[in-house]
Structure formats: structure tokens, C-alpha cells
Tab-separated table of C-alpha atoms in Angstrom:
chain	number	residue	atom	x	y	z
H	1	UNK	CA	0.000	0.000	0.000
H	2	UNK	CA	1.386	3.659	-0.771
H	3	UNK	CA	2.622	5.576	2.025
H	4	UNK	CA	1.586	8.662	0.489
H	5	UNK	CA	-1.008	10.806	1.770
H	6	UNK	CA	-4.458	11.208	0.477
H	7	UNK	CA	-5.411	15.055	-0.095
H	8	UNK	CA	-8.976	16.173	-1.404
H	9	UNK	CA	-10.031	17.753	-4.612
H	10	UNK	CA	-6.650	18.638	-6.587
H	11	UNK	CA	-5.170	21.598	-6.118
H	12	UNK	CA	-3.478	23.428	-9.263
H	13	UNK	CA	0.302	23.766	-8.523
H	14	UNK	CA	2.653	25.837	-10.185
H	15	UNK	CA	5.319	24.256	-12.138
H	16	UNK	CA	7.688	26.251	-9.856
H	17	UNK	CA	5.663	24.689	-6.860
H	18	UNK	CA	5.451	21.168	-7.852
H	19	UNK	CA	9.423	20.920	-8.931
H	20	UNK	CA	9.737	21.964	-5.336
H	21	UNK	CA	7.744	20.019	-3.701
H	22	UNK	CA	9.588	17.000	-5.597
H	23	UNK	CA	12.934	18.549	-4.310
H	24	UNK	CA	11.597	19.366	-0.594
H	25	UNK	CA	10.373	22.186	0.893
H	26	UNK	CA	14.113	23.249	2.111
H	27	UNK	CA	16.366	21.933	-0.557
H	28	UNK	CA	17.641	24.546	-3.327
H	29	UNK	CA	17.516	23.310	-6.828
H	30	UNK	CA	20.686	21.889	-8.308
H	31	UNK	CA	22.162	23.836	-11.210
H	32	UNK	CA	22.618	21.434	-14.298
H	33	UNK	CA	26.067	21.025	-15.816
H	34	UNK	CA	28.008	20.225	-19.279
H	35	UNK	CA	28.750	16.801	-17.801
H	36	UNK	CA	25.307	16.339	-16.418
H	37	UNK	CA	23.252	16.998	-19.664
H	38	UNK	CA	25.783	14.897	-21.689
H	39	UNK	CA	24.770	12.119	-19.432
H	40	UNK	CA	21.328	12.791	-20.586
H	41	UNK	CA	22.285	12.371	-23.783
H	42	UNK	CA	24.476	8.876	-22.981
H	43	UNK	CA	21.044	7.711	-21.887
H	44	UNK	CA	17.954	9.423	-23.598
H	45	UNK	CA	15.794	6.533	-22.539
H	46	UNK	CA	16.030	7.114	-18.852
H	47	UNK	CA	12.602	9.116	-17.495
H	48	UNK	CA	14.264	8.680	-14.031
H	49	UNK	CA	16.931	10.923	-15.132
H	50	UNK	CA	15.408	13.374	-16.894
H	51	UNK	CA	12.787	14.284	-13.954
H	52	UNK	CA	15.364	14.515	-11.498
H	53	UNK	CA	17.654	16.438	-13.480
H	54	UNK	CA	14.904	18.604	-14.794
H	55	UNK	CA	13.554	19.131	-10.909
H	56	UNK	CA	17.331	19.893	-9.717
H	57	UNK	CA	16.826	17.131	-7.301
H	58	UNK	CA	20.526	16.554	-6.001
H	59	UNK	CA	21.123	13.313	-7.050
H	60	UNK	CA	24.320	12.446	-5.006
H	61	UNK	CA	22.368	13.282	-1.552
H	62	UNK	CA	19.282	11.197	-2.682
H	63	UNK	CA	21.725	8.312	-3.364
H	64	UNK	CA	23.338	8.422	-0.097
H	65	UNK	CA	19.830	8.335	1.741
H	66	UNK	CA	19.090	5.268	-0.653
H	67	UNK	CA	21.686	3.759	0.871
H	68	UNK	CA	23.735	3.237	-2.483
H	69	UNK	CA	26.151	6.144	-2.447
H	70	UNK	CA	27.771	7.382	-5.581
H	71	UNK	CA	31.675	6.186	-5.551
H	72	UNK	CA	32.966	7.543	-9.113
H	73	UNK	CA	34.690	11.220	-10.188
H	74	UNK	CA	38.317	12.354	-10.653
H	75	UNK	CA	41.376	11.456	-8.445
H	76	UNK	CA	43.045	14.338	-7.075
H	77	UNK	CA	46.162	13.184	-8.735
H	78	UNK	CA	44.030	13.219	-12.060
H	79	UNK	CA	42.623	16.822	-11.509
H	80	UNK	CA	45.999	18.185	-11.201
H	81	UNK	CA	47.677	16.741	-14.008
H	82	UNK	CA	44.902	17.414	-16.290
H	83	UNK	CA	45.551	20.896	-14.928
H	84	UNK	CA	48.994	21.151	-15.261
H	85	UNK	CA	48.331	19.821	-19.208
H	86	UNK	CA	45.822	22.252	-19.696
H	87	UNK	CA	48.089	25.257	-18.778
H	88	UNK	CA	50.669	23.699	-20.917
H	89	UNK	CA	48.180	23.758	-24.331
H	90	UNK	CA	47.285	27.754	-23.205
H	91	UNK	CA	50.906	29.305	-22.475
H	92	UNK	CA	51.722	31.671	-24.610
H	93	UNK	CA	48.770	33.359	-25.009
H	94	UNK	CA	47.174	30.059	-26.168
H	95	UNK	CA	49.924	29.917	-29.392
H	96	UNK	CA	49.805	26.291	-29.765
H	97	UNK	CA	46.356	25.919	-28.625
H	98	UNK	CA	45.827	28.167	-31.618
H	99	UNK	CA	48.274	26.147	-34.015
H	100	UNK	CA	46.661	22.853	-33.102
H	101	UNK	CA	43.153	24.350	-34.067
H	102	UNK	CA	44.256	25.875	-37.162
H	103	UNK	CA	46.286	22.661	-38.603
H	104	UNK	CA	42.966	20.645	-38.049
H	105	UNK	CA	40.070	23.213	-38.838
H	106	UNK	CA	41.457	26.264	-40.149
H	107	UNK	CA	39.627	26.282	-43.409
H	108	UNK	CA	42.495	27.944	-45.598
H	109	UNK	CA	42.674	30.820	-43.237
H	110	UNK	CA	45.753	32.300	-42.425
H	111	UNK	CA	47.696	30.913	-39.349
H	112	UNK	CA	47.422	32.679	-36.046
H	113	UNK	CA	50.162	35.193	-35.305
H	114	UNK	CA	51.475	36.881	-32.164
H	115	UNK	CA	49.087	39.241	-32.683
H	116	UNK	CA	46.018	37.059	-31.499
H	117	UNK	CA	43.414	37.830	-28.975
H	118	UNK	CA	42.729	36.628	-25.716
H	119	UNK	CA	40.270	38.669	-24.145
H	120	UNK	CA	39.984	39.304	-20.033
H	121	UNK	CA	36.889	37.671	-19.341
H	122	UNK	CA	36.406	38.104	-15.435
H	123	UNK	CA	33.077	39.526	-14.360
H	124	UNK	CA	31.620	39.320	-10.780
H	125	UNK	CA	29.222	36.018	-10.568
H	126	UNK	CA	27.720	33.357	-13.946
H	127	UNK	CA	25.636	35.545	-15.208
H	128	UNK	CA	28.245	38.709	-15.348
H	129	UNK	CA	30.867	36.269	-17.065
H	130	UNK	CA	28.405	34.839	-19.428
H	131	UNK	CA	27.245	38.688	-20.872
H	132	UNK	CA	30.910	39.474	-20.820
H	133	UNK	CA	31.373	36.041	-22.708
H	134	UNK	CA	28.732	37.209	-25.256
H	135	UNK	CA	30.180	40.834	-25.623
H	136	UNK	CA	34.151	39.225	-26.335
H	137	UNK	CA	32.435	36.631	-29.224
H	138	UNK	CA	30.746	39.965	-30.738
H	139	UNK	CA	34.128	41.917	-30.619
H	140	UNK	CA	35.791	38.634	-31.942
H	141	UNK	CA	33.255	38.099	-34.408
H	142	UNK	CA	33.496	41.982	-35.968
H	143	UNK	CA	37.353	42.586	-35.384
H	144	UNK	CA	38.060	39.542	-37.871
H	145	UNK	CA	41.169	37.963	-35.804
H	146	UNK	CA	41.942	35.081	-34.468
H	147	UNK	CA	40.696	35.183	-30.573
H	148	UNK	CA	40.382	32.602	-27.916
H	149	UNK	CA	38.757	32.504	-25.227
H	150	UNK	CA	40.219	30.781	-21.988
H	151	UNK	CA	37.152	29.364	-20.041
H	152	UNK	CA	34.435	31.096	-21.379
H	153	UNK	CA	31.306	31.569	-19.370
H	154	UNK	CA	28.224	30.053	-21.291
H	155	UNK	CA	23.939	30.042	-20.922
H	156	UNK	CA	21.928	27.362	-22.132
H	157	UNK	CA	18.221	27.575	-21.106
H	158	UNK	CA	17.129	24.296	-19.232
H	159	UNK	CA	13.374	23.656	-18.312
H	160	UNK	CA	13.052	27.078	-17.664
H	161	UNK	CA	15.843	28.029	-16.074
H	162	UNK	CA	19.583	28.904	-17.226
H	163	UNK	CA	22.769	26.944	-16.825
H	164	UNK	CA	25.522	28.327	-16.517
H	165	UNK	CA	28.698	26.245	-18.356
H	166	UNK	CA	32.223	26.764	-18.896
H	167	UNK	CA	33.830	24.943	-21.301
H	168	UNK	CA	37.670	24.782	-21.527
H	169	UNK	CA	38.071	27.156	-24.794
H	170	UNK	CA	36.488	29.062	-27.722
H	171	UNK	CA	38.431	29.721	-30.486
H	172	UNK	CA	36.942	32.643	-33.386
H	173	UNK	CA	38.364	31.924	-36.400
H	174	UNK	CA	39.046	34.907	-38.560
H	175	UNK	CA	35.572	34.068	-40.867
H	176	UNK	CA	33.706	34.291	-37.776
H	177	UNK	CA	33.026	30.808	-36.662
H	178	UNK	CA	33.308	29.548	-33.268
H	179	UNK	CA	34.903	26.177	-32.180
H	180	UNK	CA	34.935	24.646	-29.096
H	181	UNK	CA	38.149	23.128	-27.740
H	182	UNK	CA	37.697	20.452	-25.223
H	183	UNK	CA	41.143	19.560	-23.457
H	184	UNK	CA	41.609	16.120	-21.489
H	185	UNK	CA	44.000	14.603	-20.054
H	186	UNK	CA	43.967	10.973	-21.442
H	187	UNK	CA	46.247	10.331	-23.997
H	188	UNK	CA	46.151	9.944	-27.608
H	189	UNK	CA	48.238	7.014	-29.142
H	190	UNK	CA	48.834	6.923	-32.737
H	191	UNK	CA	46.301	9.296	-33.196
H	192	UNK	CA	43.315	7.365	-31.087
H	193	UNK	CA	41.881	7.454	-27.681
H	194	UNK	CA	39.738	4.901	-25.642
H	195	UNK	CA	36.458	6.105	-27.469
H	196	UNK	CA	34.500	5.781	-24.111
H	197	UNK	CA	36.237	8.455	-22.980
H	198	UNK	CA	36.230	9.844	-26.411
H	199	UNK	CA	32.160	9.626	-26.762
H	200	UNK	CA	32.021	11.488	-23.400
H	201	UNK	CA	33.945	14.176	-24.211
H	202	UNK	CA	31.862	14.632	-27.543
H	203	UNK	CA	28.601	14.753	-25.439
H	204	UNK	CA	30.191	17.787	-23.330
H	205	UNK	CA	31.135	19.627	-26.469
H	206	UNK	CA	27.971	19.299	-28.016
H	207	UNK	CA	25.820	20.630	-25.017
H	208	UNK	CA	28.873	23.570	-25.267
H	209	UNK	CA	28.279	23.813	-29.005
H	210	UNK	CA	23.942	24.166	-28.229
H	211	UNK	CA	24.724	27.046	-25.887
H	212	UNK	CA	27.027	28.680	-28.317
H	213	UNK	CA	24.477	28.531	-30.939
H	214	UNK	CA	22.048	30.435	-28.756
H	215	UNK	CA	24.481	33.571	-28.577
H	216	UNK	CA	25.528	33.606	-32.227
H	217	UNK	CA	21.657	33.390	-33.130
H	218	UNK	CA	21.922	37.106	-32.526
H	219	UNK	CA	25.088	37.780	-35.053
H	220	UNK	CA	24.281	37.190	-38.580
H	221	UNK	CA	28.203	36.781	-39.290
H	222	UNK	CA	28.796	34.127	-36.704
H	223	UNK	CA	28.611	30.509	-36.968
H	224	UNK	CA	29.215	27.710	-34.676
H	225	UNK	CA	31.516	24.808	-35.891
H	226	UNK	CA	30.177	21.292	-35.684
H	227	UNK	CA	33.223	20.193	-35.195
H	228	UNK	CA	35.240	20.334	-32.273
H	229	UNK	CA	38.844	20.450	-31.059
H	230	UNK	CA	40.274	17.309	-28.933
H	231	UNK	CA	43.513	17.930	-27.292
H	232	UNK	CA	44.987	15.141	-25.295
H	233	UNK	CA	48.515	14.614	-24.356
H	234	UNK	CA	50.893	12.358	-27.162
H	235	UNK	CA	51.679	8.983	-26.567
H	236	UNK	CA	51.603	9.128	-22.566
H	237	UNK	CA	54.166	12.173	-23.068
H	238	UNK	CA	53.088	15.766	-21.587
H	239	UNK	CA	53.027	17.064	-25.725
H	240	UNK	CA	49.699	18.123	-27.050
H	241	UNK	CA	47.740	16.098	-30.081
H	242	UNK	CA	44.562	16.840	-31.005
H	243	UNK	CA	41.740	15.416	-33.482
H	244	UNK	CA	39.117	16.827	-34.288
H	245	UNK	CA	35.404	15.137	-33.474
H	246	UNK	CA	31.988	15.493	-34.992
H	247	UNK	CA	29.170	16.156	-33.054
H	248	UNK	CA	26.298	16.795	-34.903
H	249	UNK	CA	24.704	13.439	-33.611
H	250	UNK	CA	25.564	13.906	-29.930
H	251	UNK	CA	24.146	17.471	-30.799
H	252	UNK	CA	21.034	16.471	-31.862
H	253	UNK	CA	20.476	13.767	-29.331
H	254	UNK	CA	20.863	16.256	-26.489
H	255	UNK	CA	18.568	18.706	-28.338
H	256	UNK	CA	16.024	15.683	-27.961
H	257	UNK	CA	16.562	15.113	-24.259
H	258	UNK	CA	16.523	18.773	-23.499
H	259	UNK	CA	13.070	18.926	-25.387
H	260	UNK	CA	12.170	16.150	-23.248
H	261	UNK	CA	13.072	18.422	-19.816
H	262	UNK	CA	10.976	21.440	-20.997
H	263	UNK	CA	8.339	19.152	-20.810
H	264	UNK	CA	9.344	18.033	-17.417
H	265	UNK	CA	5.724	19.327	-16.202
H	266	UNK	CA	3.981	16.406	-17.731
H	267	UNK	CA	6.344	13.948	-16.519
H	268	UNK	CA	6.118	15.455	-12.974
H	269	UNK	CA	2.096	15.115	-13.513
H	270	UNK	CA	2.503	11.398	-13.235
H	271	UNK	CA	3.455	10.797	-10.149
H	272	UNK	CA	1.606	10.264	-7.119
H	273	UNK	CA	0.295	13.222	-5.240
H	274	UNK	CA	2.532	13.700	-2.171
H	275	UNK	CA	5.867	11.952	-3.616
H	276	UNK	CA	8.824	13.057	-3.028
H	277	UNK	CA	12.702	13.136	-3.403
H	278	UNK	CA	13.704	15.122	-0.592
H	279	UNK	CA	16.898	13.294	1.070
H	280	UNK	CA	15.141	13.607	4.787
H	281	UNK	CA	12.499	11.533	3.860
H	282	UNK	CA	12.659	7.754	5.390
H	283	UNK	CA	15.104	5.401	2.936
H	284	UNK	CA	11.657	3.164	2.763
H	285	UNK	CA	9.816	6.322	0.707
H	286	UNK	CA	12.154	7.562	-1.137
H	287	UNK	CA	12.926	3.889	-2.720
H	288	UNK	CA	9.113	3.581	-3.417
H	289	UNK	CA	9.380	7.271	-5.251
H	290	UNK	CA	11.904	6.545	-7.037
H	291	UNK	CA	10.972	3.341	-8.263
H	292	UNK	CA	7.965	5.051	-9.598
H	293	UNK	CA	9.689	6.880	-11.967
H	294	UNK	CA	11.142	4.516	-15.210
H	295	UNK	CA	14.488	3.729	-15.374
H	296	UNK	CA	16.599	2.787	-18.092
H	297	UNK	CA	19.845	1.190	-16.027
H	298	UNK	CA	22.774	0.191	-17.985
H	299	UNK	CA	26.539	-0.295	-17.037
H	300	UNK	CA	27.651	2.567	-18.707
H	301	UNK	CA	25.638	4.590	-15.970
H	302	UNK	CA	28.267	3.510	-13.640
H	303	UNK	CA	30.598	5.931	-14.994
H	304	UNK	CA	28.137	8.831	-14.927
H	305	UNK	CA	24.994	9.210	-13.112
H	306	UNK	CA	24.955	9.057	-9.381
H	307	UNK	CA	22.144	6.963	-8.939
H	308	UNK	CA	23.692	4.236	-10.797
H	309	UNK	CA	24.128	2.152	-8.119
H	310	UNK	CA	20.909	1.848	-6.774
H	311	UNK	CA	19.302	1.244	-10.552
H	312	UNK	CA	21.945	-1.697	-11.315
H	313	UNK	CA	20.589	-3.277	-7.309
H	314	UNK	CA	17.100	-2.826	-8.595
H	315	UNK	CA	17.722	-4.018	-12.001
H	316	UNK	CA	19.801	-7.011	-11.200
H	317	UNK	CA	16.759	-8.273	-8.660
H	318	UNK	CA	14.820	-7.874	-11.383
H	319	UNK	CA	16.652	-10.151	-13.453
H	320	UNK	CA	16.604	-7.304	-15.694
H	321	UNK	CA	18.922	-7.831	-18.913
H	322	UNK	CA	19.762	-4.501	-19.376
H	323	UNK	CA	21.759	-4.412	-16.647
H	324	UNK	CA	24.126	-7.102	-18.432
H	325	UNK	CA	24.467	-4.639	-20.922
H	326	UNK	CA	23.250	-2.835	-23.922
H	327	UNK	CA	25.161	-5.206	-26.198
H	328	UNK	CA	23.688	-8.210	-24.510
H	329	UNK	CA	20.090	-6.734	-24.433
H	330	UNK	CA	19.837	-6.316	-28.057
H	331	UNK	CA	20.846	-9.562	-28.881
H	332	UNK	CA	17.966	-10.671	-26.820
H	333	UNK	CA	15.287	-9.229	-28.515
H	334	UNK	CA	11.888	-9.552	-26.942
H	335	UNK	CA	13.347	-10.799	-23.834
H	336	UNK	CA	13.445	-8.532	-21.344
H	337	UNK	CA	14.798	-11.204	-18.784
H	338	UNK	CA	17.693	-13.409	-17.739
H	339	UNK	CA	14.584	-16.092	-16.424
H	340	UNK	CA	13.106	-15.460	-19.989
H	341	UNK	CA	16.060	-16.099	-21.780
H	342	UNK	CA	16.851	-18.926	-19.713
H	343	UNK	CA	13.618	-20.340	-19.955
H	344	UNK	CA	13.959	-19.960	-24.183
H	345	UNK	CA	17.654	-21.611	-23.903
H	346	UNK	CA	16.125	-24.508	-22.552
H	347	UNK	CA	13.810	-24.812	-25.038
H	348	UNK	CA	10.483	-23.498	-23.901
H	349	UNK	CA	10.535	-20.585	-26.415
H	350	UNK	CA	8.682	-19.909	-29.262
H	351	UNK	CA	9.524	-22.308	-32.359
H	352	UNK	CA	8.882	-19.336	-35.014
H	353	UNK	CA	11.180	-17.095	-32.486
H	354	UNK	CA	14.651	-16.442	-34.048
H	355	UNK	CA	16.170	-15.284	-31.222
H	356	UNK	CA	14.475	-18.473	-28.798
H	357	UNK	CA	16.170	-20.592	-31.240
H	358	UNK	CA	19.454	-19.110	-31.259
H	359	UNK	CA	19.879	-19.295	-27.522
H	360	UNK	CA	18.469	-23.080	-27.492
H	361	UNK	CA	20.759	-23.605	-29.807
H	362	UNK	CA	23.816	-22.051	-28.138
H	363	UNK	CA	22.383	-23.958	-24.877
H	364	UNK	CA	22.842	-27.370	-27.082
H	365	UNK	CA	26.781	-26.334	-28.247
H	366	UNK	CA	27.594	-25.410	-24.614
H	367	UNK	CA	26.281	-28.330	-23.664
H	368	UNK	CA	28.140	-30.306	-25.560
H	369	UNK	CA	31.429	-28.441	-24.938
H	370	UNK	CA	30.744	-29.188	-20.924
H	371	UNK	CA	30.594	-33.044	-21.998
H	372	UNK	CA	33.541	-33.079	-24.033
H	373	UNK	CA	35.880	-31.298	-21.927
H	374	UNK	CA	34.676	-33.801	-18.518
H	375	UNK	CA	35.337	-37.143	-20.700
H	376	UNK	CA	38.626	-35.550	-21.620
């Protein structure tokens, strides 16, 4: 039986209201992130996400009262060597930050000189830095120069309300296009990275590249690059590489999952009157609201959301194949189970199945293998 309480005649919330009341009536809403709307877009499925995200529940503290803490992010040791890398690519006034983005996606423009920009871009609070952002892209954009911009302050509108997001660099080519420049500090070898971390990093750069396109909206002579600058150190060494990665897919997923948050109001319209997320709430209630949100757990999520832990517990007593994998999942086809796939490996699936007949038959050649190898 719900532990919710029963109220009367509904009473019309605003959206303002109900996202609040889904937080808790004393916890602030947490800002969104680059990293946490490329998640979104590693996982459009996932309705569980995209409420909570799109209510700024704090994920991390609801984990923690679920009893499944989150246990990923960045050594220390990693933060400051990806630091000490980054300053490397920007000395100089960002010369071979410049170079590396001109050999790749210069366009037949003239190389960057000593002469290029690098505007101050310090301005008191995320909103002063982004309109100080937006007024160094315009001066960029009209002077005709090459100009980067060292952590740029940018706004992206999310359900309503802006996020604030700072990606590593902006260079403005002398045509006036924009390109982001995304610098990490896992290595390229013979010109390729691991392309997990490769795929994330092109999910950040296209949430960068959607806020960027909401500033140059307003220049007619601007243009935002779909592709975007990798830098990564050489070979394990401390020397910059870069490639260059496009994102016009990642862009366009993450267009669809922020479509999907703008409509968070009908998604928050079918829950249960009275639920809630707030982290003071009993362990018991908050597992019974969050299970009543969908979830699409996989073991990528690991690596990125910070309920991840608690979905895989849930999914795994569920004898949910998902959580064996996306890979494994598709195979399956109509089986959404381990027990049902089971069940069709030993033969109690359909005849006219494809799939049931493939695992029975796998079941038969493993099987065999198992008798082979004990007479041996």
C-alpha cells in the first residue's frame, strides 16, 4: 500500500511549486552542468533521469539516503595533471592551442600570429561572465582575428531556467566561426583514444556547441563549428595532439533530451500526489518514489549518473537484462529477462522465435562443450 497521503479535490500547482515540492520544501535546486546533460544524452531513454535532473533534485544526496552512495569522479592526482596539461596547451597566449586548431580546422585561413586575442573575461558572478562572454564573441566576431577565449562563461536555457557552463576554450576563427576546444588529459596514441572516454567528451562539447548557438543566433556573421577540437597529451608524453570530433549526432540527441526536460511538467504530472525526493524523507519512501519513476539502467551509468548504483541493485533483482548490458540486451530481442532467456535456452521458447532458437541452440553447443571437456 502507498505511504503517500491522500489530499482532497486537486489543487493546481505551479510548475515552480510542484518541482519543489519533488525537491523538498528546504532543498535549493541543483544547477545542471556540461557533464550532467551529456549524461542525458548517454542515456535518452532514462525518465528517471530526466525528472530529477529537470527538478534539480541533487542526485548524489538522494543516493546516499538510498543507501547506495555514488563512488565515481576524478582522483586528485588526475585533476591536477589534467591541470597542469591544460596550462601547458594555453601558455603563450594560447599559441599552440591556436596552431593545433588551425592545422585541423582552419579552413584555408591564415595561421594565427602573435598578434592574437585573448580577451579578459572576469566579471563578478555566472551571469556577469556569461554577458561578458557574449560581448568578447561579438568583438571577436566583428574585429576579424583570431581570438580565444580561456574558459568562457556560457547560458543554455534548461526547463526554464539557465545553466551556466564553462567549457575549456572558444576559439573565433578569422571568418567568424566559433569552435569549441575540449582539453583532457587521457592520452592519444597513434592518433586514437579509448572512445568511451572519447564519446564522453563529444557529449560535453555538443551541449557547449547548443549554448554557443544560442548567442551567435543574434550575429548574422557568426557561426558555430560542428566540429570540435580534442587535445589530449601524445603517446603518454606531456606534448599536445589533437583530433578533431563530430558532433552533430551527440548534438542532436541532447537537443532531444533537453526537449524532453521542458516538458518536465507532464512527466512530474505522473506521479503520485505527495511523492517526493527530498533526502530527509525515510530510505523506505524515497525507494518507493523513485521506483515510480522509469528507469533505463545500464553499465555505462556507472561511470556517470549518481544513482547508478541503486538502478543496477534494482535491475539485477529484477533479473533485468539490461543491466548485463546494452550489447547483450539487443541480442535478446523480446526478452526482457535473464529467467526469460533462460527459460527460451532450454527450449520453452517460441519455435517461429529467431532469437528463442538461437539461444536453445547455443544452450545445445555449450552443452556439448561441458561433456567433451569432462570425458577428456
Amino acid at each position: 500500500m502507498s505511504s503517500y497521503p491522500h489530499s482532497g479535490p486537486p489543487q493546481k500547482t505551479t510548475l515552480r511549486q510542484r518541482l519543489a515540492d519533488l525537491r523538498g520544501p528546504a532543498v535549493p535546486p541543483r544547477p545542471l552542468d556540461a557533464r550532467a546533460l551529456a549524461a542525458l544524452a548517454a542515456n535518452p531513454g532514462c525518465g528517471r533521469r530526466a525528472l530529477l535532473d529537470g527538478a534539480g533534485v541533487d542526485k548524489t544526496a538522494l543516493a546516499a539516503a538510498l543507501g547506495s552512495p555514488a563512488a565515481f569522479g576524478q582522483s586528485q592526482f588526475a585533476i591536477i595533471r589534467g591541470n597542469s596539461f591544460e596550462a601547458k596547451v594555453k601558455a603563450d597566449g594560447g599559441a599552440e592551442l591556436l596552431r593545433l586548431v588551425h592545422r585541423h580546422l582552419g579552413g584555408g585561413a591564415e595561421p594565427p600570429g602573435s598578434g592574437a586575442r585573448v580577451p579578459e573575461l572576469t566579471a563578478a558572478g555566472p551571469e556577469g561572465r556569461a554577458a561578458r562572454t557574449a560581448l568578447a564573441l561579438r568583438e571577436a566576431t566583428a574585429a576579424g582575428a583570431w581570438t580565444l577565449l580561456d574558459h568562457p562563461m556560457l547560458a543554455l536555457e534548461v526547463a526554464g531556467t539557465p545553466a551556466y557552463l564553462e567549457p575549456d576554450a572558444v576559439v573565433v576563427h578569422p571568418d567568424g566561426r566559433w569552435t569549441v576546444v575540449e582539453i583532457k588529459s587521457f592520452p592519444l596514441v597513434d592518433g586514437a583514444a579509448d572512445p568511451a572516454k572519447v564519446g564522453a567528451a563529444a557529449r560535453q562539447a555538443a551541449v557547449y556547441v547548443l549554448a554557443l548557438e544560442k548567442t551567435a543566433e543574434k550575429l548574422p556573421t557568426a557561426s558555430v563549428g560542428h566540429s570540435v577540437l580534442l587535445v589530449c597529451p601524445k603517446d603518454f608524453s606531456n606534448l599536445p595532439a589533437a583530433a578533431p570530433l563530430d558532433v552533430r549526432r551527440e548534438r542532436s540527441v541532447t537537443l532531444r533530451q533537453l526537449d524532453r526536460l521542458t516538458r518536465v511538467e507532464e512527466l512530474a504530472a505522473a506521479l503520485p500526489e505527495g511523492l517526493t525526493f527530498d533526502p530527509a524523507r525515510p530510505a523506505e519512501e524515497l525507494t518507493e518514489a523513485v521506483a515510480a519513476v522509469s528507469a533505463a539502467y545500464a553499465p555505462e551509468c556507472l561511470a556517470a549518473c549518481e544513482l547508478a548504483f541503486h538502478c543496477r541493485e534494482r535491475a539485477r533483482a529484477a533479473g533485468e537484462a539490461a543491466a548485463l548490458g546494452r550489447g547483450v540486451r539487443g541480442e535478446l530481442g523480446g526478452f526482457t529477462t535473464v529467467e526469460e532467456a533462460l527459460a527460451a535456452a532450454a527450449g520453452g521458447g517460441s519455435p517461429d522465435d529467431p532469437t528463442a532458437a538461437a539461444l536453445e541452440h547455443a544452450a545445445r553447443l555449450r552443452a556439448e562443450a561441458l561433456r567433451e571437456a569432462a570425458c577428456r
